[in-house]
Amino acid sequence: MCCNEAACKTWFYTTIYQIMAGFPWAIAFWTMSTKVDADQCSGIPLLFVTVAKIVFTVTTALSIVAIHVQYRIENKSLKSHKKKCYQPTLFFLFTAIFICWFAMWVFSWVAVAFRDDCVDNTMRLIWGAAIFPLTLIGIGLCLGCIGIVAVIIAAVNSYLIYFPNCTVI
């Protein structure tokens, strides 16, 4: 690949994230949709499973296209005017993926509201689709707070070097 080390790392991590964010959900919903019994699950939850398998498959495909577009942007051999043409495309792809994921998250909570219409294992997958993003946000917030506290402690400790009799930790 013809890109600098930082660009390569960014491209690699973004690639892994994009594939891992939608692909497992697509597999899970395609697998569960074949096992759904119409007597056990109907209405909004069944509609959610049907829509989810399509939307997560489409977002996985959009992620693969976005990976290629991002690679083209990071490629050193491209002229800058061509890179500028790819940037709006990448923005559009990321926006479309995010909107699809957000819409599915909202729809998953609507399906959870109608959980009495579904009594099989499909409802567990719907609960997972509803709670998983909140879990990731919570973990991100906790790690961010820990990082801020660590920076503050390091700053205070570096300041207290000038006062050898004082310590924070």
PDB file of C-alpha atoms in Angstrom:
ATOM      1  CA  MET A   1       0.000   0.000   0.000  1.00  0.00           C
ATOM      2  CA  CYS A   2       1.286   3.452  -0.852  1.00  0.00           C
ATOM      3  CA  CYS A   3       0.458   5.485   2.244  1.00  0.00           C
ATOM      4  CA  ASN A   4       2.253   6.690   5.337  1.00  0.00           C
ATOM      5  CA  GLU A   5       2.227   4.709   8.567  1.00  0.00           C
ATOM      6  CA  ALA A   6      -0.395   6.815  10.386  1.00  0.00           C
ATOM      7  CA  ALA A   7      -2.738   6.693   7.387  1.00  0.00           C
ATOM      8  CA  CYS A   8      -2.269   2.924   7.137  1.00  0.00           C
ATOM      9  CA  LYS A   9      -3.153   2.460  10.811  1.00  0.00           C
ATOM     10  CA  THR A  10      -6.234   4.672  10.465  1.00  0.00           C
ATOM     11  CA  TRP A  11      -7.337   2.785   7.379  1.00  0.00           C
ATOM     12  CA  PHE A  12      -6.750  -0.596   9.040  1.00  0.00           C
ATOM     13  CA  TYR A  13      -8.627   0.236  12.266  1.00  0.00           C
ATOM     14  CA  THR A  14     -11.507   1.815  10.373  1.00  0.00           C
ATOM     15  CA  THR A  15     -11.707  -1.254   8.149  1.00  0.00           C
ATOM     16  CA  ILE A  16     -11.890  -3.617  11.114  1.00  0.00           C
ATOM     17  CA  TYR A  17     -14.476  -1.427  12.860  1.00  0.00           C
ATOM     18  CA  GLN A  18     -16.695  -1.149   9.802  1.00  0.00           C
ATOM     19  CA  ILE A  19     -16.705  -4.862   9.133  1.00  0.00           C
ATOM     20  CA  MET A  20     -17.218  -5.810  12.784  1.00  0.00           C
ATOM     21  CA  ALA A  21     -19.993  -3.281  13.376  1.00  0.00           C
ATOM     22  CA  GLY A  22     -22.500  -4.549  10.821  1.00  0.00           C
ATOM     23  CA  PHE A  23     -21.427  -7.977   9.634  1.00  0.00           C
ATOM     24  CA  PRO A  24     -22.069  -9.985  12.840  1.00  0.00           C
ATOM     25  CA  TRP A  25     -25.537  -8.445  13.137  1.00  0.00           C
ATOM     26  CA  ALA A  26     -26.296  -9.353   9.525  1.00  0.00           C
ATOM     27  CA  ILE A  27     -25.250 -12.955  10.158  1.00  0.00           C
ATOM     28  CA  ALA A  28     -27.259 -13.135  13.395  1.00  0.00           C
ATOM     29  CA  PHE A  29     -30.447 -11.788  11.846  1.00  0.00           C
ATOM     30  CA  TRP A  30     -30.149 -13.947   8.726  1.00  0.00           C
ATOM     31  CA  THR A  31     -29.656 -17.000  10.942  1.00  0.00           C
ATOM     32  CA  MET A  32     -32.514 -16.155  13.294  1.00  0.00           C
ATOM     33  CA  SER A  33     -34.921 -15.243  10.504  1.00  0.00           C
ATOM     34  CA  THR A  34     -34.791 -18.785   9.184  1.00  0.00           C
ATOM     35  CA  LYS A  35     -35.747 -20.142  12.623  1.00  0.00           C
ATOM     36  CA  VAL A  36     -38.645 -17.778  13.335  1.00  0.00           C
ATOM     37  CA  ASP A  37     -41.937 -19.574  13.795  1.00  0.00           C
ATOM     38  CA  ALA A  38     -44.922 -17.431  12.744  1.00  0.00           C
ATOM     39  CA  ASP A  39     -46.922 -18.834  15.666  1.00  0.00           C
ATOM     40  CA  GLN A  40     -44.241 -17.829  18.180  1.00  0.00           C
ATOM     41  CA  CYS A  41     -43.326 -14.434  16.746  1.00  0.00           C
ATOM     42  CA  SER A  42     -45.454 -12.029  14.725  1.00  0.00           C
ATOM     43  CA  GLY A  43     -46.206  -8.363  14.205  1.00  0.00           C
ATOM     44  CA  ILE A  44     -43.594  -5.658  14.773  1.00  0.00           C
ATOM     45  CA  PRO A  45     -40.848  -7.980  16.141  1.00  0.00           C
ATOM     46  CA  LEU A  46     -41.104 -10.209  13.068  1.00  0.00           C
ATOM     47  CA  LEU A  47     -41.051  -7.145  10.825  1.00  0.00           C
ATOM     48  CA  PHE A  48     -37.971  -5.883  12.682  1.00  0.00           C
ATOM     49  CA  VAL A  49     -36.116  -9.157  12.078  1.00  0.00           C
ATOM     50  CA  THR A  50     -37.017  -9.063   8.387  1.00  0.00           C
ATOM     51  CA  VAL A  51     -35.923  -5.440   7.990  1.00  0.00           C
ATOM     52  CA  ALA A  52     -32.826  -5.854  10.183  1.00  0.00           C
ATOM     53  CA  LYS A  53     -31.338  -8.648   8.099  1.00  0.00           C
ATOM     54  CA  ILE A  54     -31.651  -6.513   4.970  1.00  0.00           C
ATOM     55  CA  VAL A  55     -30.436  -3.265   6.548  1.00  0.00           C
ATOM     56  CA  PHE A  56     -27.408  -4.831   8.247  1.00  0.00           C
ATOM     57  CA  THR A  57     -26.483  -6.606   5.012  1.00  0.00           C
ATOM     58  CA  VAL A  58     -26.738  -3.311   3.125  1.00  0.00           C
ATOM     59  CA  THR A  59     -24.657  -1.478   5.752  1.00  0.00           C
ATOM     60  CA  THR A  60     -22.030  -4.212   5.523  1.00  0.00           C
ATOM     61  CA  ALA A  61     -21.925  -3.729   1.748  1.00  0.00           C
ATOM     62  CA  LEU A  62     -21.704   0.057   2.194  1.00  0.00           C
ATOM     63  CA  SER A  63     -18.861  -0.490   4.670  1.00  0.00           C
ATOM     64  CA  ILE A  64     -16.960  -2.539   2.112  1.00  0.00           C
ATOM     65  CA  VAL A  65     -17.419   0.234  -0.459  1.00  0.00           C
ATOM     66  CA  ALA A  66     -16.326   2.811   2.152  1.00  0.00           C
ATOM     67  CA  ILE A  67     -13.189   0.765   2.836  1.00  0.00           C
ATOM     68  CA  HIS A  68     -12.267   0.937  -0.835  1.00  0.00           C
ATOM     69  CA  VAL A  69     -12.987   4.682  -1.006  1.00  0.00           C
ATOM     70  CA  GLN A  70     -10.934   5.346   2.119  1.00  0.00           C
ATOM     71  CA  TYR A  71      -8.064   3.321   0.683  1.00  0.00           C
ATOM     72  CA  ARG A  72      -8.183   5.486  -2.441  1.00  0.00           C
ATOM     73  CA  ILE A  73      -8.040   8.641  -0.288  1.00  0.00           C
ATOM     74  CA  GLU A  74      -5.038   7.352   1.700  1.00  0.00           C
ATOM     75  CA  ASN A  75      -3.206   6.233  -1.436  1.00  0.00           C
ATOM     76  CA  LYS A  76      -0.200   8.492  -2.092  1.00  0.00           C
ATOM     77  CA  SER A  77      -0.157   7.893  -5.831  1.00  0.00           C
ATOM     78  CA  LEU A  78      -3.471   9.707  -6.364  1.00  0.00           C
ATOM     79  CA  LYS A  79      -3.420  13.365  -7.227  1.00  0.00           C
ATOM     80  CA  SER A  80      -4.977  15.729  -4.664  1.00  0.00           C
ATOM     81  CA  HIS A  81      -7.895  16.735  -6.915  1.00  0.00           C
ATOM     82  CA  LYS A  82      -8.931  13.081  -7.196  1.00  0.00           C
ATOM     83  CA  LYS A  83      -8.709  12.667  -3.432  1.00  0.00           C
ATOM     84  CA  LYS A  84     -11.042  15.636  -3.023  1.00  0.00           C
ATOM     85  CA  CYS A  85     -13.572  13.834  -5.224  1.00  0.00           C
ATOM     86  CA  TYR A  86     -13.535  10.797  -2.952  1.00  0.00           C
ATOM     87  CA  GLN A  87     -13.972  12.670   0.338  1.00  0.00           C
ATOM     88  CA  PRO A  88     -17.662  13.626  -0.187  1.00  0.00           C
ATOM     89  CA  THR A  89     -18.353  10.051  -1.241  1.00  0.00           C
ATOM     90  CA  LEU A  90     -16.786   8.740   1.956  1.00  0.00           C
ATOM     91  CA  PHE A  91     -18.774  11.252   4.006  1.00  0.00           C
ATOM     92  CA  PHE A  92     -21.989  10.158   2.280  1.00  0.00           C
ATOM     93  CA  LEU A  93     -21.246   6.478   2.910  1.00  0.00           C
ATOM     94  CA  PHE A  94     -20.459   7.008   6.605  1.00  0.00           C
ATOM     95  CA  THR A  95     -23.581   9.151   6.994  1.00  0.00           C
ATOM     96  CA  ALA A  96     -25.767   6.533   5.301  1.00  0.00           C
ATOM     97  CA  ILE A  97     -24.338   3.774   7.486  1.00  0.00           C
ATOM     98  CA  PHE A  98     -24.833   5.795  10.664  1.00  0.00           C
ATOM     99  CA  ILE A  99     -28.414   6.731   9.741  1.00  0.00           C
ATOM    100  CA  CYS A 100     -29.241   3.079   9.025  1.00  0.00           C
ATOM    101  CA  TRP A 101     -27.740   1.939  12.329  1.00  0.00           C
ATOM    102  CA  PHE A 102     -29.523   4.676  14.264  1.00  0.00           C
ATOM    103  CA  ALA A 103     -32.851   3.882  12.564  1.00  0.00           C
ATOM    104  CA  MET A 104     -32.428   0.197  13.384  1.00  0.00           C
ATOM    105  CA  TRP A 105     -31.642   1.051  16.993  1.00  0.00           C
ATOM    106  CA  VAL A 106     -34.834   3.118  17.285  1.00  0.00           C
ATOM    107  CA  PHE A 107     -36.813   0.396  15.499  1.00  0.00           C
ATOM    108  CA  SER A 108     -35.373  -2.209  17.887  1.00  0.00           C
ATOM    109  CA  TRP A 109     -36.871  -0.310  20.833  1.00  0.00           C
ATOM    110  CA  VAL A 110     -40.213  -0.202  19.016  1.00  0.00           C
ATOM    111  CA  ALA A 111     -39.957  -3.984  18.548  1.00  0.00           C
ATOM    112  CA  VAL A 112     -39.100  -4.358  22.242  1.00  0.00           C
ATOM    113  CA  ALA A 113     -42.258  -2.427  23.079  1.00  0.00           C
ATOM    114  CA  PHE A 114     -44.224  -5.139  21.256  1.00  0.00           C
ATOM    115  CA  ARG A 115     -42.322  -7.987  22.912  1.00  0.00           C
ATOM    116  CA  ASP A 116     -45.545  -9.778  23.881  1.00  0.00           C
ATOM    117  CA  ASP A 117     -45.980 -10.652  20.187  1.00  0.00           C
ATOM    118  CA  CYS A 118     -42.768 -12.674  20.234  1.00  0.00           C
ATOM    119  CA  VAL A 119     -41.953 -15.393  22.761  1.00  0.00           C
ATOM    120  CA  ASP A 120     -39.039 -17.231  21.172  1.00  0.00           C
ATOM    121  CA  ASN A 121     -35.264 -16.600  21.069  1.00  0.00           C
ATOM    122  CA  THR A 122     -35.721 -13.921  18.433  1.00  0.00           C
ATOM    123  CA  MET A 123     -36.733 -11.501  21.162  1.00  0.00           C
ATOM    124  CA  ARG A 124     -33.323 -11.972  22.831  1.00  0.00           C
ATOM    125  CA  LEU A 125     -31.612 -10.900  19.630  1.00  0.00           C
ATOM    126  CA  ILE A 126     -33.891  -7.860  19.416  1.00  0.00           C
ATOM    127  CA  TRP A 127     -33.041  -6.972  23.019  1.00  0.00           C
ATOM    128  CA  GLY A 128     -29.363  -7.320  22.113  1.00  0.00           C
ATOM    129  CA  ALA A 129     -29.773  -4.947  19.172  1.00  0.00           C
ATOM    130  CA  ALA A 130     -31.459  -2.448  21.498  1.00  0.00           C
ATOM    131  CA  ILE A 131     -29.046  -2.646  24.448  1.00  0.00           C
ATOM    132  CA  PHE A 132     -25.683  -3.207  22.718  1.00  0.00           C
ATOM    133  CA  PRO A 133     -25.252   0.374  21.416  1.00  0.00           C
ATOM    134  CA  LEU A 134     -26.070   1.755  24.855  1.00  0.00           C
ATOM    135  CA  THR A 135     -23.481  -0.559  26.374  1.00  0.00           C
ATOM    136  CA  LEU A 136     -20.825   0.671  23.948  1.00  0.00           C
ATOM    137  CA  ILE A 137     -21.684   4.293  24.713  1.00  0.00           C
ATOM    138  CA  GLY A 138     -21.477   3.584  28.448  1.00  0.00           C
ATOM    139  CA  ILE A 139     -18.111   1.882  28.093  1.00  0.00           C
ATOM    140  CA  GLY A 140     -16.840   4.766  25.959  1.00  0.00           C
ATOM    141  CA  LEU A 141     -17.974   7.333  28.523  1.00  0.00           C
ATOM    142  CA  CYS A 142     -16.357   5.393  31.380  1.00  0.00           C
ATOM    143  CA  LEU A 143     -13.072   5.058  29.499  1.00  0.00           C
ATOM    144  CA  GLY A 144     -13.188   8.755  28.627  1.00  0.00           C
ATOM    145  CA  CYS A 145     -13.712   9.691  32.272  1.00  0.00           C
ATOM    146  CA  ILE A 146     -10.892   7.399  33.373  1.00  0.00           C
ATOM    147  CA  GLY A 147      -8.639   9.024  30.767  1.00  0.00           C
ATOM    148  CA  ILE A 148      -9.538  12.516  31.980  1.00  0.00           C
ATOM    149  CA  VAL A 149      -8.880  11.557  35.600  1.00  0.00           C
ATOM    150  CA  ALA A 150      -5.537   9.994  34.616  1.00  0.00           C
ATOM    151  CA  VAL A 151      -4.515  13.172  32.775  1.00  0.00           C
ATOM    152  CA  ILE A 152      -5.514  15.328  35.745  1.00  0.00           C
ATOM    153  CA  ILE A 153      -3.600  13.113  38.179  1.00  0.00           C
ATOM    154  CA  ALA A 154      -0.524  13.144  35.930  1.00  0.00           C
ATOM    155  CA  ALA A 155      -0.708  16.932  35.651  1.00  0.00           C
ATOM    156  CA  VAL A 156      -1.064  17.376  39.404  1.00  0.00           C
ATOM    157  CA  ASN A 157       1.752  14.918  40.086  1.00  0.00           C
ATOM    158  CA  SER A 158       4.031  16.712  37.637  1.00  0.00           C
ATOM    159  CA  TYR A 159       3.177  19.989  39.354  1.00  0.00           C
ATOM    160  CA  LEU A 160       3.867  18.475  42.784  1.00  0.00           C
ATOM    161  CA  ILE A 161       7.404  17.525  41.763  1.00  0.00           C
ATOM    162  CA  TYR A 162       8.294  21.030  42.856  1.00  0.00           C
ATOM    163  CA  PHE A 163       6.825  20.248  46.297  1.00  0.00           C
ATOM    164  CA  PRO A 164       8.481  16.991  47.375  1.00  0.00           C
ATOM    165  CA  ASN A 165       6.526  16.570  50.617  1.00  0.00           C
ATOM    166  CA  CYS A 166       3.108  16.470  48.882  1.00  0.00           C
ATOM    167  CA  THR A 167       1.577  13.577  46.929  1.00  0.00           C
ATOM    168  CA  VAL A 168      -1.775  12.896  45.332  1.00  0.00           C
ATOM    169  CA  ILE A 169      -1.549   9.122  45.194  1.00  0.00           C
TER     170      ILE A 169
END
